[in-house]
PDB file of C-alpha atoms in Angstrom:
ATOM      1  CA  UNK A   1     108.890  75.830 162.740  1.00 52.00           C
ATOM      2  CA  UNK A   2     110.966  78.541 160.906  1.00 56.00           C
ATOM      3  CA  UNK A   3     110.387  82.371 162.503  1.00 60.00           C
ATOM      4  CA  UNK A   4     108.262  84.256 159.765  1.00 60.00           C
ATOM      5  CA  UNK A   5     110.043  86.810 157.650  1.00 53.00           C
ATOM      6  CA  UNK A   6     109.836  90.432 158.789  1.00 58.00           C
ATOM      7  CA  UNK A   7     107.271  92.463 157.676  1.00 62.00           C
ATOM      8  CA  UNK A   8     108.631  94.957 154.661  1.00 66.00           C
ATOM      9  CA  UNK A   9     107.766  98.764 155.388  1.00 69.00           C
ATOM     10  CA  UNK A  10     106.391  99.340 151.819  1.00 75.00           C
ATOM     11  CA  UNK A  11     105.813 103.070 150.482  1.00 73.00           C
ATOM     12  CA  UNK A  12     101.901 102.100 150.591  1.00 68.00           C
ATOM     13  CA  UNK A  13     102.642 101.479 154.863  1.00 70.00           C
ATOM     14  CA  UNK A  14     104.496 104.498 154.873  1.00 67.00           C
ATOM     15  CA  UNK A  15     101.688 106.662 153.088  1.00 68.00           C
ATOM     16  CA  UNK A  16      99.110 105.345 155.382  1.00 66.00           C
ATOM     17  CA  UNK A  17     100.684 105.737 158.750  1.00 64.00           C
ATOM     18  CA  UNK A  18     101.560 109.371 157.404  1.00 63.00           C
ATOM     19  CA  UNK A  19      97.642 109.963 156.927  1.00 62.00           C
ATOM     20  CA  UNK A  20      96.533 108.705 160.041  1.00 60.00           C
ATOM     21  CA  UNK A  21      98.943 110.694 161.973  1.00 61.00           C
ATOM     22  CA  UNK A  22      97.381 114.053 160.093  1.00 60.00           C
ATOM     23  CA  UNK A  23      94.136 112.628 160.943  1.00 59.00           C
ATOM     24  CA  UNK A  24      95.314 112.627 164.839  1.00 57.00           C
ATOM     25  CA  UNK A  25      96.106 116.569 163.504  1.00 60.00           C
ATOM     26  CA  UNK A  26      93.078 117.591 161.769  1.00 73.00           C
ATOM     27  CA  UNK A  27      89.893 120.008 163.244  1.00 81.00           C
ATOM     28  CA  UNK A  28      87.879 120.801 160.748  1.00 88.00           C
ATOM     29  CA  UNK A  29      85.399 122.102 162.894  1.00 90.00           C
ATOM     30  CA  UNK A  30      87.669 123.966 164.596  1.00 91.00           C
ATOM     31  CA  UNK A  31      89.276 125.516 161.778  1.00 90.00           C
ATOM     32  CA  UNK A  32      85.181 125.855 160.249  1.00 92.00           C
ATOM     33  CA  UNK A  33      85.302 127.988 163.504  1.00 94.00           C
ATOM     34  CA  UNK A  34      88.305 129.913 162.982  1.00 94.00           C
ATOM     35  CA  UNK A  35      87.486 131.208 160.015  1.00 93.00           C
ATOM     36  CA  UNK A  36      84.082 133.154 161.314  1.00 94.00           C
ATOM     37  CA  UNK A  37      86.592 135.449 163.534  1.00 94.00           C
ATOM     38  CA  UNK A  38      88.012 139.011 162.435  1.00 96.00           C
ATOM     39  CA  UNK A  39      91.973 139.470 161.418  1.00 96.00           C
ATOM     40  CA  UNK A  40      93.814 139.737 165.033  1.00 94.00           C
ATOM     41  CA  UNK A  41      95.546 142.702 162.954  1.00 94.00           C
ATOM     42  CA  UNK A  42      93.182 144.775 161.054  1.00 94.00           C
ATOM     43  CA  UNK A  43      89.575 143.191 162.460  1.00 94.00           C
ATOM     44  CA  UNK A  44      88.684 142.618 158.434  1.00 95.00           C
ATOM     45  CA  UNK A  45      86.341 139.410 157.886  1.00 93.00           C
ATOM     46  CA  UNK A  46      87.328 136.567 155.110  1.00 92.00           C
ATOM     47  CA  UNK A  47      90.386 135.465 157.642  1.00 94.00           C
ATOM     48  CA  UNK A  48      92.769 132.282 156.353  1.00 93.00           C
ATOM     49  CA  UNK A  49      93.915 130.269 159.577  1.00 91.00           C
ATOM     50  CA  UNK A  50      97.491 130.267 159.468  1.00 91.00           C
ATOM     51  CA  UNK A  51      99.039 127.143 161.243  1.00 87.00           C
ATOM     52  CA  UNK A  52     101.885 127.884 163.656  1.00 85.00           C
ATOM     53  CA  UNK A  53     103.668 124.795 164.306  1.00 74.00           C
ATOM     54  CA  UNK A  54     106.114 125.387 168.001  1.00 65.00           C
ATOM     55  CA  UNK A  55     109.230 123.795 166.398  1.00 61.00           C
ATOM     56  CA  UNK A  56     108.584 121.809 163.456  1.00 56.00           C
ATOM     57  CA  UNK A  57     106.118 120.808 160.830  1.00 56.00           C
ATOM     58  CA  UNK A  58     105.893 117.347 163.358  1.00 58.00           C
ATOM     59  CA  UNK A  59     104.308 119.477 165.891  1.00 62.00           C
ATOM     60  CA  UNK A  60     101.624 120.859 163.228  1.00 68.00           C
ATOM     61  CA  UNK A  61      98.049 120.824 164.448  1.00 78.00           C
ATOM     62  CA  UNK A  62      94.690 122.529 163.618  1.00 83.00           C
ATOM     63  CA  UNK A  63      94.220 123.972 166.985  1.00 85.00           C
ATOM     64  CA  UNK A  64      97.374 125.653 166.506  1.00 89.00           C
ATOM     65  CA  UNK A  65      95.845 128.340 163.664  1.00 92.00           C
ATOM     66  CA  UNK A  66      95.306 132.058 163.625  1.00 92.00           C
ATOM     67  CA  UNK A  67      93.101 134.146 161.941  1.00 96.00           C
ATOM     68  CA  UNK A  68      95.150 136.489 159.904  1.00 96.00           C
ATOM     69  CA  UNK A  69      93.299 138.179 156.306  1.00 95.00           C
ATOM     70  CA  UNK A  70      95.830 137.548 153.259  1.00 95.00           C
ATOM     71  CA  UNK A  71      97.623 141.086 153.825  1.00 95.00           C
ATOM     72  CA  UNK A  72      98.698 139.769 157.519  1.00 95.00           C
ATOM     73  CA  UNK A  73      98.991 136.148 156.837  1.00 94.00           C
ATOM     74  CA  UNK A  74     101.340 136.473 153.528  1.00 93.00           C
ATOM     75  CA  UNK A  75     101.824 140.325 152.800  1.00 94.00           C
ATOM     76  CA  UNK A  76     104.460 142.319 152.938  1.00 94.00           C
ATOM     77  CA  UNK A  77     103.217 142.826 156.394  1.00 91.00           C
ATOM     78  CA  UNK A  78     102.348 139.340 157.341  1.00 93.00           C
ATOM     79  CA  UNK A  79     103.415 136.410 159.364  1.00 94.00           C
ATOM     80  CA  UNK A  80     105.463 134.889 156.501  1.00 92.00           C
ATOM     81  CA  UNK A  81     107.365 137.620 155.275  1.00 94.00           C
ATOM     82  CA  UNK A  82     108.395 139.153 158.894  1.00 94.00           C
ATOM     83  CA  UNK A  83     108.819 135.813 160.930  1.00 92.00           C
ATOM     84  CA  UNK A  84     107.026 135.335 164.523  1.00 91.00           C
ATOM     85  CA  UNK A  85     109.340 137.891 166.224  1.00 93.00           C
ATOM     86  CA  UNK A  86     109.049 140.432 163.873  1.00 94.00           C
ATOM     87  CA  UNK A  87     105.393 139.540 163.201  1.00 94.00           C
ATOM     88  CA  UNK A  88     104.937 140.087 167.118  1.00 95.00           C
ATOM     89  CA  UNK A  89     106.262 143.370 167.249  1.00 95.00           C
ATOM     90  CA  UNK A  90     104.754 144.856 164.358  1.00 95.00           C
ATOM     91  CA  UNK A  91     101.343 144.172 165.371  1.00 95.00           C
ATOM     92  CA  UNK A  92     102.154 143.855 169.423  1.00 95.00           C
ATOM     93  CA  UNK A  93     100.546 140.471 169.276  1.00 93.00           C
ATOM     94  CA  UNK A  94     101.898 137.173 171.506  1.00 94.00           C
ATOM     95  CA  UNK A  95     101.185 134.396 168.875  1.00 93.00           C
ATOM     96  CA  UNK A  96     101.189 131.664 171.415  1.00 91.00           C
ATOM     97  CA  UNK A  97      98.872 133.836 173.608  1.00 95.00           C
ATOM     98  CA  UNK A  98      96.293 134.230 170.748  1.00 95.00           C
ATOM     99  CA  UNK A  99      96.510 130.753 170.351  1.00 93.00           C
ATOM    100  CA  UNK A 100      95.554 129.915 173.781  1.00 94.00           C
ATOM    101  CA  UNK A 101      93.086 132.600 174.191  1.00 95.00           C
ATOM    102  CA  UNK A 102      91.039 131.127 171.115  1.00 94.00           C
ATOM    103  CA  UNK A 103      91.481 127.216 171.851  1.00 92.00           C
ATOM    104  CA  UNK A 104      89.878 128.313 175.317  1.00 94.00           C
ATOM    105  CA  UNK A 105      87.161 130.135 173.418  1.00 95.00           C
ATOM    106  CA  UNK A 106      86.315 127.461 171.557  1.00 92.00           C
ATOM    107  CA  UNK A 107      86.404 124.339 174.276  1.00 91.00           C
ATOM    108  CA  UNK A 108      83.809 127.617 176.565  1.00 93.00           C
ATOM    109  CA  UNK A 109      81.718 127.961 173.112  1.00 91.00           C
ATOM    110  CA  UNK A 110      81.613 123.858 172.831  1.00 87.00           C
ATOM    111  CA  UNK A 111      80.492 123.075 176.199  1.00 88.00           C
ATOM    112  CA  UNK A 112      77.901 125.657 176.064  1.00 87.00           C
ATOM    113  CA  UNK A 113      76.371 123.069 173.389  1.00 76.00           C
TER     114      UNK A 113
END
């Protein structure tokens, strides 16, 4: 018996694995959660989460969010115009600090359920 032809990686293959590996990514209740906290900068309410991947978009994740209000997130004065370092000493705030403070927060807050 002739070995079966390999298996083509179509664009439909490609699209799907490429949704299940955001799946793997996604939190929506986290992120639900996220956005009842205050601006780590200003303490306003009506935060966005801003996603801060280590390296790469590949190491992109929900849990890896900050609340920042628009001014802080994308302002003149934000996260995005500045960059992490400069971001970080503007507002003498450890991003990856934050980040672990509130994912610890959240897993206390979820087994108090």
């Amino acid at each position: 018996m002739a070995d079966a032809a390999p298996l083509r990686d179509t664009r439909a293959n490609q699209r799907a694995r490429k949704r299940a590996k955001r799946r793997e990514r996604e939190d929506k209740a986290y992120l639900v959660w996220v956005h009842t906290w205050r601006c780590l900068c200003c303490g306003v309410y009506g935060v966005e989460a801003h996603h801060q991947p280590r390296h790469s978009q590949a190491d992109w994740h929900d849990r890896k969010t900050l609340p920042l209000c628009a001014v802080h997130h994308r302002g003149k004065d934000g996260i995005h115009m500045l960059g992490v370092e400069g971001f970080e000493r503007r507002w003498n705030i450890s991003v990856d600090a934050e980040i672990a403070k509130l994912n610890a927060k959240y897993e206390e807050e979820q087994r108090a359920k």
